[in-house]
XYZ file of C-alpha atoms in Angstrom:
366
model
C 169.540 79.553 77.388
C 169.973 81.802 74.393
C 170.638 85.396 75.231
C 168.246 88.024 74.030
C 170.098 91.091 72.849
C 167.706 93.950 73.454
C 168.094 97.470 72.174
C 166.983 99.812 74.919
C 164.586 102.374 73.497
C 164.276 105.353 75.815
C 160.836 106.376 74.553
C 161.484 109.967 75.550
C 162.201 109.182 79.198
C 165.065 107.549 81.031
C 164.273 104.066 82.314
C 163.265 104.267 85.952
C 162.406 101.745 88.632
C 158.776 100.776 89.057
C 157.207 100.040 92.405
C 153.860 98.324 91.878
C 152.167 98.826 88.528
C 151.055 95.232 87.990
C 149.330 94.993 91.371
C 147.939 97.639 93.713
C 150.496 100.212 94.806
C 151.003 101.523 98.344
C 148.613 104.445 97.916
C 145.909 102.179 96.479
C 146.323 99.788 99.406
C 145.931 102.744 101.760
C 142.750 103.837 99.987
C 141.412 100.291 100.027
C 141.864 100.131 103.806
C 139.889 103.366 104.162
C 137.144 102.076 101.903
C 136.874 98.825 103.847
C 136.490 100.835 107.055
C 134.092 103.488 105.778
C 132.019 101.747 103.092
C 129.701 99.011 104.448
C 129.355 97.315 101.065
C 133.129 97.125 100.611
C 133.477 96.008 104.215
C 131.139 93.101 103.599
C 133.002 92.075 100.454
C 136.283 92.290 102.348
C 134.960 90.066 105.132
C 134.334 87.302 102.594
C 137.758 87.878 101.038
C 139.493 87.829 104.425
C 137.777 84.560 105.335
C 138.977 83.004 102.098
C 142.524 84.277 102.681
C 142.460 82.845 106.206
C 141.376 79.471 104.831
C 144.379 79.528 102.486
C 146.687 79.415 105.516
C 145.754 75.774 106.007
C 146.361 74.866 102.355
C 149.494 73.283 100.920
C 151.087 74.282 97.574
C 150.172 72.002 94.685
C 152.525 72.968 91.825
C 153.023 71.105 88.561
C 156.343 70.784 86.776
C 154.717 71.794 83.476
C 151.457 73.680 82.981
C 149.391 71.870 80.355
C 146.163 73.408 79.076
C 146.817 74.399 75.454
C 145.580 72.016 72.796
C 144.071 69.556 75.276
C 140.409 68.622 75.360
C 138.267 68.796 78.473
C 138.717 65.599 80.467
C 142.345 65.080 79.488
C 144.204 63.938 82.657
C 147.081 66.402 82.117
C 144.645 69.273 81.723
C 142.737 68.196 84.828
C 145.950 67.966 86.888
C 146.863 71.475 85.746
C 143.389 72.784 86.585
C 143.771 71.536 90.136
C 147.257 73.021 90.477
C 146.246 76.426 89.118
C 143.911 76.886 92.086
C 147.144 77.971 93.812
C 147.222 81.183 91.779
C 144.238 82.803 93.490
C 145.447 81.502 96.864
C 148.790 83.271 96.405
C 147.097 86.514 95.474
C 144.653 86.319 98.390
C 147.494 85.708 100.833
C 149.600 88.533 99.404
C 146.795 91.084 99.432
C 145.650 90.112 102.922
C 149.226 90.546 104.143
C 149.301 94.067 102.721
C 145.912 94.874 104.245
C 146.458 93.312 107.663
C 150.226 93.461 108.118
C 150.065 89.955 109.572
C 153.301 88.132 108.762
C 151.667 84.724 108.611
C 150.043 85.661 105.307
C 153.396 86.796 103.933
C 155.150 83.585 104.964
C 152.413 81.399 103.509
C 152.424 83.296 100.221
C 156.213 82.912 99.980
C 155.803 79.195 100.667
C 153.463 78.899 97.681
C 155.638 81.021 95.394
C 158.818 79.141 96.304
C 157.136 75.775 95.786
C 156.146 76.782 92.245
C 159.536 78.366 91.559
C 161.368 75.194 92.539
C 159.135 72.723 90.681
C 157.525 74.476 87.720
C 159.560 74.718 84.517
C 158.370 77.000 81.705
C 157.880 75.472 78.258
C 157.488 78.652 76.213
C 153.783 78.117 75.576
C 151.967 81.421 76.279
C 148.539 79.781 76.472
C 149.881 77.809 79.414
C 151.962 80.608 80.954
C 149.126 83.143 80.781
C 147.687 81.360 83.818
C 150.496 82.756 86.013
C 148.941 86.245 86.278
C 147.919 86.011 89.926
C 151.297 84.589 90.979
C 153.038 87.534 89.321
C 150.630 89.987 90.955
C 151.126 88.306 94.335
C 154.888 88.644 94.042
C 154.520 92.293 93.049
C 152.549 92.938 96.244
C 155.105 91.398 98.610
C 158.461 91.617 96.798
C 159.756 94.373 99.073
C 159.318 92.200 102.171
C 160.768 88.871 101.014
C 164.035 87.422 102.320
C 166.919 87.503 99.765
C 167.155 83.725 99.259
C 163.442 83.325 98.527
C 163.473 86.466 96.394
C 166.304 85.048 94.269
C 164.500 81.730 93.769
C 161.218 83.329 92.758
C 162.768 85.931 90.478
C 164.876 83.284 88.738
C 161.691 81.343 87.959
C 159.855 84.386 86.650
C 162.852 85.489 84.596
C 163.210 82.010 83.073
C 159.530 82.072 82.182
C 159.938 85.365 80.320
C 163.137 84.322 78.519
C 161.605 81.010 77.481
C 158.669 82.867 75.942
C 160.966 85.275 74.091
C 163.114 82.449 72.722
C 160.279 80.006 72.066
C 160.072 78.208 68.725
C 156.433 79.326 68.720
C 157.701 82.911 68.349
C 159.575 82.265 65.092
C 158.609 84.245 61.998
C 156.229 82.439 59.702
C 154.373 80.620 62.458
C 150.760 81.528 63.140
C 151.489 81.471 66.863
C 153.860 84.413 66.342
C 151.011 86.719 65.280
C 147.722 85.348 66.633
C 146.271 85.364 70.157
C 149.261 83.324 71.343
C 151.463 86.353 70.791
C 149.091 88.636 72.693
C 149.384 86.352 75.708
C 153.149 86.040 75.210
C 153.527 89.819 75.281
C 151.424 90.105 78.432
C 153.448 87.403 80.220
C 156.818 88.946 79.364
C 155.575 92.477 80.013
C 154.078 91.896 83.433
C 157.179 89.980 84.538
C 159.348 92.778 83.136
C 157.584 95.453 85.171
C 157.538 93.327 88.326
C 161.270 92.558 88.050
C 162.164 96.041 86.787
C 163.855 94.361 83.787
C 164.567 96.872 81.023
C 165.177 94.192 78.375
C 161.802 92.542 78.954
C 159.962 95.861 78.994
C 161.568 97.181 75.819
C 161.041 93.885 73.980
C 157.386 93.879 75.018
C 156.654 97.444 73.939
C 158.280 97.085 70.525
C 156.526 93.783 69.851
C 153.183 95.116 71.071
C 153.387 97.784 68.377
C 154.018 95.091 65.763
C 151.228 92.911 67.109
C 148.646 95.693 66.935
C 149.721 96.353 63.341
C 149.574 92.701 62.235
C 146.858 91.191 64.403
C 144.262 93.974 64.512
C 142.584 95.545 61.480
C 141.527 99.179 60.892
C 137.846 98.162 60.781
C 138.142 96.764 64.332
C 138.166 93.070 63.441
C 141.134 90.855 64.237
C 143.184 88.066 62.751
C 141.801 85.724 65.390
C 138.211 86.579 64.551
C 138.892 85.969 60.860
C 140.541 82.610 61.541
C 138.103 81.302 64.161
C 134.869 83.089 63.143
C 134.286 83.559 66.857
C 133.906 86.556 69.139
C 135.347 84.244 71.788
C 138.771 84.511 70.168
C 138.516 88.210 69.399
C 137.967 88.642 73.134
C 140.705 86.176 74.065
C 143.107 88.200 71.907
C 142.086 91.603 73.295
C 142.101 90.633 76.969
C 145.897 90.211 77.362
C 146.581 93.291 75.234
C 144.314 95.361 77.474
C 145.900 94.012 80.644
C 149.337 94.843 79.268
C 148.204 98.287 78.109
C 146.988 99.072 81.631
C 150.338 98.056 83.145
C 152.231 100.235 80.655
C 149.894 103.154 81.298
C 150.328 102.809 85.070
C 154.086 102.964 84.482
C 153.475 106.272 82.658
C 154.268 104.786 79.277
C 152.493 105.042 75.911
C 148.698 104.820 75.918
C 148.365 101.636 73.884
C 144.584 101.741 74.047
C 144.434 104.702 71.695
C 147.751 104.016 69.913
C 147.215 103.478 66.189
C 149.468 101.275 64.082
C 150.842 102.419 60.702
C 147.861 100.758 59.010
C 145.346 102.438 61.349
C 144.435 99.566 63.661
C 144.127 100.000 67.429
C 142.943 98.233 70.556
C 140.253 100.897 70.988
C 138.832 100.265 67.501
C 138.748 96.520 68.156
C 136.973 97.025 71.494
C 134.441 99.365 69.902
C 133.818 96.937 67.037
C 132.756 94.364 69.628
C 130.239 96.625 71.398
C 127.177 96.204 69.082
C 127.378 92.454 69.716
C 127.738 92.993 73.470
C 124.754 95.359 73.500
C 122.631 92.911 71.513
C 122.336 95.231 68.525
C 123.979 92.584 66.339
C 124.171 88.809 66.607
C 126.881 86.336 65.703
C 126.902 82.562 65.296
C 130.215 81.296 66.626
C 132.684 78.948 64.840
C 130.576 78.411 61.724
C 133.524 79.072 59.412
C 136.460 78.354 61.732
C 139.681 77.288 60.041
C 141.059 75.599 63.166
C 140.680 71.856 63.725
C 140.874 72.194 67.522
C 137.618 74.177 67.503
C 135.883 71.319 65.702
C 137.473 68.792 68.068
C 136.071 70.608 71.086
C 132.653 70.681 69.472
C 132.849 66.911 68.962
C 133.914 66.595 72.601
C 130.653 68.373 73.560
C 132.446 71.277 75.213
C 129.993 74.063 75.969
C 130.024 77.009 73.585
C 132.083 75.450 70.802
C 129.357 73.907 68.654
C 129.200 75.700 65.272
C 126.277 78.108 65.254
C 126.284 78.742 69.001
C 125.039 82.291 69.515
C 127.522 84.704 71.051
C 126.540 85.674 74.598
C 127.443 89.182 75.794
C 128.710 87.974 79.174
C 131.639 86.351 77.365
C 132.924 89.891 76.801
C 133.161 90.690 80.524
C 136.973 90.230 80.662
C 137.374 92.861 77.920
C 134.780 95.231 79.376
C 136.283 95.074 82.861
C 139.692 96.078 81.494
C 138.607 98.530 78.778
C 136.696 100.655 81.314
C 140.101 101.652 82.694
C 140.646 103.683 79.513
C 137.061 104.499 78.545
C 134.650 105.311 81.366
C 131.736 105.428 78.910
C 131.918 101.624 78.784
C 130.991 101.391 82.464
C 127.284 101.459 81.613
C 127.800 98.591 79.169
C 129.735 96.648 81.793
C 126.959 97.173 84.336
C 124.239 96.207 81.866
C 125.984 92.894 81.211
C 127.325 92.168 84.676
C 124.789 93.941 86.865
C 125.380 96.957 89.094
C 126.114 94.959 92.237
C 129.731 95.495 93.259
C 132.215 92.618 93.508
C 135.559 92.415 95.296
C 137.382 92.388 91.947
C 135.306 95.377 90.911
C 136.495 97.263 94.003
C 140.135 96.555 93.115
C 139.590 97.586 89.493
C 137.939 100.838 90.562
C 140.851 101.661 92.853
C 143.293 101.374 89.955
C 141.102 103.482 87.676
C 140.627 106.206 90.277
C 144.301 106.267 91.189
C 145.359 106.674 87.575
C 142.841 109.494 86.943
C 144.230 111.418 89.936
C 147.839 110.900 88.815
C 147.067 112.085 85.291
C 145.377 115.341 86.354
Protein backbone atom coordinates (compact mmCIF):
# COMPACT_ATOMS: atom_id res chain seq x y z
CA UNK A 1 0.00 0.00 0.00
CA UNK A 2 1.43 3.35 -0.98
CA UNK A 3 2.07 5.66 1.90
CA UNK A 4 0.31 8.98 2.01
CA UNK A 5 2.63 11.69 3.23
CA UNK A 6 0.37 14.21 4.89
CA UNK A 7 1.35 17.68 6.00
CA UNK A 8 -0.34 18.34 9.31
CA UNK A 9 -2.04 21.71 9.21
CA UNK A 10 -2.80 22.95 12.71
CA UNK A 11 -5.65 25.22 11.63
CA UNK A 12 -5.08 27.45 14.63
CA UNK A 13 -5.50 24.68 17.20
CA UNK A 14 -3.40 21.73 18.26
CA UNK A 15 -4.77 18.39 17.09
CA UNK A 16 -6.76 16.80 19.89
CA UNK A 17 -8.53 13.50 20.37
CA UNK A 18 -12.19 13.29 19.43
CA UNK A 19 -14.70 11.22 21.34
CA UNK A 20 -17.86 10.86 19.27
CA UNK A 21 -18.48 13.45 16.58
CA UNK A 22 -19.63 11.08 13.85
CA UNK A 23 -22.27 9.44 16.04
CA UNK A 24 -24.09 10.62 19.15
CA UNK A 25 -21.79 11.55 22.01
CA UNK A 26 -22.23 10.59 25.67
CA UNK A 27 -24.19 13.72 26.56
CA UNK A 28 -26.52 13.26 23.58
CA UNK A 29 -27.13 9.64 24.58
CA UNK A 30 -27.98 10.85 28.08
CA UNK A 31 -30.43 13.40 26.69
CA UNK A 32 -31.96 10.80 24.40
CA UNK A 33 -32.63 8.53 27.38
CA UNK A 34 -34.40 11.40 29.15
CA UNK A 35 -36.46 12.18 26.08
CA UNK A 36 -37.50 8.55 25.67
CA UNK A 37 -38.65 8.53 29.30
CA UNK A 38 -40.39 11.91 29.36
CA UNK A 39 -41.72 12.41 25.82
CA UNK A 40 -44.51 9.97 24.85
CA UNK A 41 -43.98 10.50 21.12
CA UNK A 42 -40.26 9.76 21.39
CA UNK A 43 -41.04 6.82 23.66
CA UNK A 44 -43.30 5.31 21.03
CA UNK A 45 -40.68 5.77 18.31
CA UNK A 46 -38.08 4.19 20.58
CA UNK A 47 -40.30 1.18 21.23
CA UNK A 48 -40.36 0.45 17.49
CA UNK A 49 -36.60 1.00 17.27
CA UNK A 50 -35.92 -1.26 20.26
CA UNK A 51 -38.05 -4.02 18.74
CA UNK A 52 -36.07 -3.80 15.52
CA UNK A 53 -32.77 -3.87 17.41
CA UNK A 54 -33.94 -6.92 19.35
CA UNK A 55 -34.81 -8.68 16.10
CA UNK A 56 -31.27 -8.03 14.87
CA UNK A 57 -29.94 -10.27 17.65
CA UNK A 58 -31.23 -13.28 15.74
CA UNK A 59 -29.66 -12.18 12.44
CA UNK A 60 -26.36 -13.38 11.01
CA UNK A 61 -23.80 -11.11 9.26
CA UNK A 62 -24.00 -11.19 5.47
CA UNK A 63 -20.86 -9.38 4.23
CA UNK A 64 -19.58 -9.24 0.67
CA UNK A 65 -15.91 -9.27 -0.27
CA UNK A 66 -16.44 -6.30 -2.61
CA UNK A 67 -19.29 -3.78 -2.55
CA UNK A 68 -20.63 -3.37 -6.08
CA UNK A 69 -23.24 -0.72 -6.83
CA UNK A 70 -21.50 1.90 -8.99
CA UNK A 71 -22.08 1.68 -12.71
CA UNK A 72 -24.40 -1.32 -12.48
CA UNK A 73 -27.99 -1.31 -13.68
CA UNK A 74 -30.92 -2.38 -11.54
CA UNK A 75 -31.28 -6.15 -11.73
CA UNK A 76 -27.57 -6.85 -12.09
CA UNK A 77 -26.79 -9.90 -9.89
CA UNK A 78 -23.72 -8.25 -8.32
CA UNK A 79 -25.73 -5.17 -7.44
CA UNK A 80 -28.52 -7.30 -5.99
CA UNK A 81 -26.06 -9.31 -3.86
CA UNK A 82 -24.62 -6.05 -2.55
CA UNK A 83 -28.09 -4.67 -1.81
CA UNK A 84 -28.84 -7.69 0.35
CA UNK A 85 -25.50 -7.44 2.17
CA UNK A 86 -25.84 -3.72 2.87
CA UNK A 87 -28.90 -4.44 5.02
CA UNK A 88 -26.23 -5.21 7.65
CA UNK A 89 -25.35 -1.52 7.93
CA UNK A 90 -28.58 -0.47 9.63
CA UNK A 91 -28.49 -3.62 11.78
CA UNK A 92 -25.04 -2.68 13.10
CA UNK A 93 -26.17 0.83 13.92
CA UNK A 94 -29.36 -0.36 15.63
CA UNK A 95 -27.39 -2.81 17.76
CA UNK A 96 -24.77 -0.21 18.69
CA UNK A 97 -27.28 2.46 19.64
CA UNK A 98 -29.45 0.04 21.61
CA UNK A 99 -26.36 -1.06 23.53
CA UNK A 100 -25.63 2.55 24.46
CA UNK A 101 -29.25 3.13 25.47
CA UNK A 102 -29.82 -0.11 27.37
CA UNK A 103 -26.35 -1.07 28.56
CA UNK A 104 -27.16 -4.66 27.64
CA UNK A 105 -23.96 -6.42 26.57
CA UNK A 106 -25.71 -8.74 24.16
CA UNK A 107 -26.25 -5.83 21.77
CA UNK A 108 -22.57 -4.91 22.00
CA UNK A 109 -21.41 -8.46 21.30
CA UNK A 110 -23.76 -8.84 18.34
CA UNK A 111 -22.67 -5.53 16.85
CA UNK A 112 -19.01 -6.55 17.18
CA UNK A 113 -19.85 -9.84 15.48
CA UNK A 114 -21.25 -7.95 12.49
CA UNK A 115 -18.37 -5.47 12.34
CA UNK A 116 -15.72 -8.20 12.60
CA UNK A 117 -17.41 -10.27 9.90
CA UNK A 118 -17.26 -7.32 7.49
CA UNK A 119 -13.72 -6.42 8.54
CA UNK A 120 -12.47 -9.92 7.83
CA UNK A 121 -14.24 -10.43 4.49
CA UNK A 122 -14.80 -7.05 2.85
CA UNK A 123 -11.92 -5.57 0.86
CA UNK A 124 -12.09 -1.93 -0.27
CA UNK A 125 -11.67 -1.20 -3.97
CA UNK A 126 -11.23 2.58 -3.82
CA UNK A 127 -14.63 3.31 -5.36
CA UNK A 128 -16.34 6.01 -3.25
CA UNK A 129 -19.78 5.34 -4.72
CA UNK A 130 -19.48 1.85 -3.28
CA UNK A 131 -17.74 2.82 -0.03
CA UNK A 132 -20.23 5.60 0.75
CA UNK A 133 -22.60 2.83 1.83
CA UNK A 134 -20.45 2.15 4.93
CA UNK A 135 -21.78 5.18 6.86
CA UNK A 136 -23.82 3.24 9.41
CA UNK A 137 -20.99 0.77 10.08
CA UNK A 138 -18.65 3.67 10.82
CA UNK A 139 -21.25 5.31 13.06
CA UNK A 140 -21.87 2.01 14.85
CA UNK A 141 -18.17 1.61 15.56
CA UNK A 142 -17.98 5.19 16.82
CA UNK A 143 -20.74 4.42 19.33
CA UNK A 144 -19.09 1.32 20.81
CA UNK A 145 -15.35 1.74 20.16
CA UNK A 146 -14.58 2.45 23.81
CA UNK A 147 -16.04 -0.89 24.91
CA UNK A 148 -14.55 -3.28 22.35
CA UNK A 149 -11.90 -5.89 23.18
CA UNK A 150 -8.41 -5.08 21.78
CA UNK A 151 -8.29 -7.92 19.23
CA UNK A 152 -11.66 -7.03 17.69
CA UNK A 153 -10.80 -3.33 17.84
CA UNK A 154 -7.58 -3.96 15.89
CA UNK A 155 -9.38 -5.98 13.21
CA UNK A 156 -12.12 -3.41 12.70
CA UNK A 157 -9.80 -0.41 12.71
CA UNK A 158 -7.47 -2.08 10.22
CA UNK A 159 -10.42 -2.53 7.85
CA UNK A 160 -11.59 1.05 8.22
CA UNK A 161 -8.06 2.40 7.83
CA UNK A 162 -7.51 0.32 4.67
CA UNK A 163 -10.77 1.67 3.28
CA UNK A 164 -9.62 5.26 3.80
CA UNK A 165 -6.11 4.67 2.40
CA UNK A 166 -7.51 2.89 -0.64
CA UNK A 167 -9.74 5.88 -1.35
CA UNK A 168 -6.85 8.33 -0.97
CA UNK A 169 -4.59 6.30 -3.27
CA UNK A 170 -7.28 5.30 -5.76
CA UNK A 171 -6.64 5.70 -9.49
CA UNK A 172 -10.04 7.41 -9.56
CA UNK A 173 -8.47 10.24 -7.52
CA UNK A 174 -5.79 11.06 -10.10
CA UNK A 175 -5.68 14.56 -11.58
CA UNK A 176 -7.42 14.86 -14.91
CA UNK A 177 -10.11 12.31 -14.16
CA UNK A 178 -13.70 13.48 -13.80
CA UNK A 179 -14.08 11.25 -10.75
CA UNK A 180 -11.46 13.39 -8.99
CA UNK A 181 -13.72 16.47 -9.05
CA UNK A 182 -17.34 15.36 -9.42
CA UNK A 183 -19.74 13.78 -6.91
CA UNK A 184 -17.37 10.82 -6.57
CA UNK A 185 -14.90 13.09 -4.82
CA UNK A 186 -17.55 14.44 -2.45
CA UNK A 187 -18.30 10.89 -1.34
CA UNK A 188 -14.58 10.07 -1.18
CA UNK A 189 -13.98 13.02 1.15
CA UNK A 190 -16.88 12.01 3.39
CA UNK A 191 -15.65 8.40 3.63
CA UNK A 192 -12.08 9.37 4.52
CA UNK A 193 -13.21 12.16 6.83
CA UNK A 194 -15.66 10.17 8.90
CA UNK A 195 -13.15 7.33 9.27
CA UNK A 196 -10.48 9.88 10.22
CA UNK A 197 -12.57 11.33 13.03
CA UNK A 198 -13.67 7.91 14.28
CA UNK A 199 -10.08 6.61 14.35
CA UNK A 200 -8.62 9.92 15.55
CA UNK A 201 -6.26 9.81 12.54
CA UNK A 202 -4.61 13.18 11.95
CA UNK A 203 -3.45 12.31 8.42
CA UNK A 204 -6.95 11.40 7.26
CA UNK A 205 -8.49 14.48 8.86
CA UNK A 206 -5.95 16.92 7.43
CA UNK A 207 -6.15 15.35 3.96
CA UNK A 208 -9.94 15.60 4.06
CA UNK A 209 -10.08 19.23 5.13
CA UNK A 210 -7.57 20.43 2.55
CA UNK A 211 -9.28 18.51 -0.25
CA UNK A 212 -12.73 19.67 0.83
CA UNK A 213 -11.58 23.24 0.29
CA UNK A 214 -10.41 22.33 -3.21
CA UNK A 215 -13.61 20.46 -3.96
CA UNK A 216 -15.83 23.38 -2.99
CA UNK A 217 -13.73 25.62 -5.24
CA UNK A 218 -13.80 23.29 -8.26
CA UNK A 219 -17.12 21.49 -7.96
CA UNK A 220 -19.44 24.27 -6.77
CA UNK A 221 -20.06 27.56 -8.58
CA UNK A 222 -20.65 31.06 -7.14
CA UNK A 223 -24.21 31.11 -8.54
CA UNK A 224 -25.04 27.99 -6.49
CA UNK A 225 -25.02 25.47 -9.33
CA UNK A 226 -22.56 22.58 -9.41
CA UNK A 227 -20.37 20.67 -11.80
CA UNK A 228 -22.61 17.65 -11.35
CA UNK A 229 -25.74 19.59 -12.22
CA UNK A 230 -24.07 20.94 -15.36
CA UNK A 231 -22.92 17.48 -16.44
CA UNK A 232 -26.09 15.54 -15.61
CA UNK A 233 -28.77 18.26 -16.02
CA UNK A 234 -30.36 16.76 -12.92
CA UNK A 235 -31.18 18.04 -9.45
CA UNK A 236 -30.72 14.41 -8.42
CA UNK A 237 -26.97 14.75 -8.87
CA UNK A 238 -26.73 18.22 -7.38
CA UNK A 239 -28.31 16.67 -4.29
CA UNK A 240 -26.13 13.56 -4.45
CA UNK A 241 -23.07 15.84 -4.50
CA UNK A 242 -24.21 18.07 -1.63
CA UNK A 243 -25.32 15.30 0.71
CA UNK A 244 -21.84 13.90 1.52
CA UNK A 245 -20.36 17.40 1.76
CA UNK A 246 -23.03 18.37 4.29
CA UNK A 247 -22.52 15.21 6.32
CA UNK A 248 -18.79 15.86 6.39
CA UNK A 249 -19.30 19.53 7.26
CA UNK A 250 -21.42 18.53 10.26
CA UNK A 251 -18.73 16.15 11.52
CA UNK A 252 -16.05 18.84 11.19
CA UNK A 253 -18.27 21.38 12.93
CA UNK A 254 -18.97 18.96 15.80
CA UNK A 255 -15.20 18.57 16.16
CA UNK A 256 -15.03 22.38 16.52
CA UNK A 257 -13.40 22.83 13.15
CA UNK A 258 -14.11 25.25 10.29
CA UNK A 259 -17.75 25.91 9.42
CA UNK A 260 -17.70 24.50 5.89
CA UNK A 261 -21.35 25.34 5.34
CA UNK A 262 -20.61 29.04 5.17
CA UNK A 263 -16.98 28.72 4.02
CA UNK A 264 -16.45 30.42 0.66
CA UNK A 265 -13.84 29.27 -1.84
CA UNK A 266 -11.48 31.72 -3.58
CA UNK A 267 -13.95 31.95 -6.46
CA UNK A 268 -16.91 32.61 -4.14
CA UNK A 269 -18.65 29.23 -4.16
CA UNK A 270 -20.00 27.61 -0.99
CA UNK A 271 -22.15 24.74 0.22
CA UNK A 272 -24.66 27.27 1.58
CA UNK A 273 -25.06 28.96 -1.82
CA UNK A 274 -25.58 25.58 -3.49
CA UNK A 275 -28.21 24.58 -0.91
CA UNK A 276 -30.00 27.90 -1.31
CA UNK A 277 -29.94 27.62 -5.10
CA UNK A 278 -31.88 24.37 -4.76
CA UNK A 279 -34.64 25.80 -2.54
CA UNK A 280 -36.92 27.39 -5.22
CA UNK A 281 -37.17 23.96 -6.86
CA UNK A 282 -37.87 22.29 -3.51
CA UNK A 283 -40.57 24.85 -2.70
CA UNK A 284 -42.19 24.41 -6.10
CA UNK A 285 -41.45 27.98 -7.18
CA UNK A 286 -39.44 26.65 -10.12
CA UNK A 287 -39.59 23.40 -12.06
CA UNK A 288 -36.91 21.28 -13.68
CA UNK A 289 -37.03 18.43 -16.19
CA UNK A 290 -34.34 15.95 -15.22
CA UNK A 291 -31.63 14.47 -17.51
CA UNK A 292 -32.78 16.19 -20.70
CA UNK A 293 -29.25 17.32 -21.56
CA UNK A 294 -27.17 14.83 -19.57
CA UNK A 295 -23.68 14.17 -20.89
CA UNK A 296 -23.38 10.80 -19.13
CA UNK A 297 -24.16 7.55 -20.94
CA UNK A 298 -25.04 5.72 -17.70
CA UNK A 299 -28.01 8.06 -17.21
CA UNK A 300 -29.34 7.10 -20.63
CA UNK A 301 -28.68 3.42 -19.92
CA UNK A 302 -30.76 3.57 -16.75
CA UNK A 303 -33.56 5.26 -18.66
CA UNK A 304 -33.48 2.44 -21.21
CA UNK A 305 -33.54 -0.03 -18.31
CA UNK A 306 -36.81 1.62 -17.16
CA UNK A 307 -35.37 2.68 -13.82
CA UNK A 308 -37.74 5.08 -12.08
CA UNK A 309 -36.82 8.75 -12.25
CA UNK A 310 -34.16 8.54 -14.95
CA UNK A 311 -36.25 9.05 -18.08
CA UNK A 312 -35.30 12.37 -19.74
CA UNK A 313 -37.92 14.98 -18.93
CA UNK A 314 -38.95 13.47 -15.60
CA UNK A 315 -40.05 16.34 -13.38
CA UNK A 316 -37.95 16.92 -10.27
CA UNK A 317 -39.84 16.01 -7.10
CA UNK A 318 -39.09 18.00 -3.94
CA UNK A 319 -38.93 14.91 -1.72
CA UNK A 320 -35.73 13.93 -3.52
CA UNK A 321 -34.09 16.82 -1.66
CA UNK A 322 -34.88 15.40 1.79
CA UNK A 323 -31.31 14.11 2.39
CA UNK A 324 -29.96 17.64 1.83
CA UNK A 325 -32.70 19.35 3.84
CA UNK A 326 -32.27 17.00 6.80
CA UNK A 327 -28.56 17.80 6.97
CA UNK A 328 -28.64 21.50 6.04
CA UNK A 329 -31.05 22.27 8.90
CA UNK A 330 -28.13 21.58 11.24
CA UNK A 331 -26.55 24.83 10.01
CA UNK A 332 -29.64 26.81 9.02
CA UNK A 333 -32.70 26.47 11.24
CA UNK A 334 -34.77 28.54 8.80
CA UNK A 335 -34.82 25.49 6.53
CA UNK A 336 -36.78 23.51 9.11
CA UNK A 337 -40.07 24.85 7.75
CA UNK A 338 -39.07 23.73 4.26
CA UNK A 339 -38.11 20.30 5.58
CA UNK A 340 -41.46 19.97 7.35
CA UNK A 341 -43.41 21.13 4.30
CA UNK A 342 -41.79 18.41 2.21
CA UNK A 343 -41.55 15.64 4.79
CA UNK A 344 -44.48 16.46 7.05
CA UNK A 345 -44.36 17.57 10.67
CA UNK A 346 -44.70 14.08 12.14
CA UNK A 347 -41.50 13.16 13.97
CA UNK A 348 -39.40 10.15 12.98
CA UNK A 349 -36.73 8.27 14.94
CA UNK A 350 -34.03 9.66 12.63
CA UNK A 351 -35.51 13.10 13.14
CA UNK A 352 -35.13 12.70 16.91
CA UNK A 353 -31.45 11.80 16.52
CA UNK A 354 -30.85 14.71 14.15
CA UNK A 355 -32.52 17.14 16.56
CA UNK A 356 -30.34 15.92 19.42
CA UNK A 357 -27.19 16.72 17.44
CA UNK A 358 -28.48 20.14 16.43
CA UNK A 359 -29.50 21.05 19.98
CA UNK A 360 -26.25 19.79 21.46
CA UNK A 361 -24.17 21.84 19.05
CA UNK A 362 -26.20 25.03 19.69
CA UNK A 363 -25.60 24.67 23.44
CA UNK A 364 -21.87 24.05 22.97
CA UNK A 365 -21.51 27.09 20.72
CA UNK A 366 -23.20 29.53 23.12
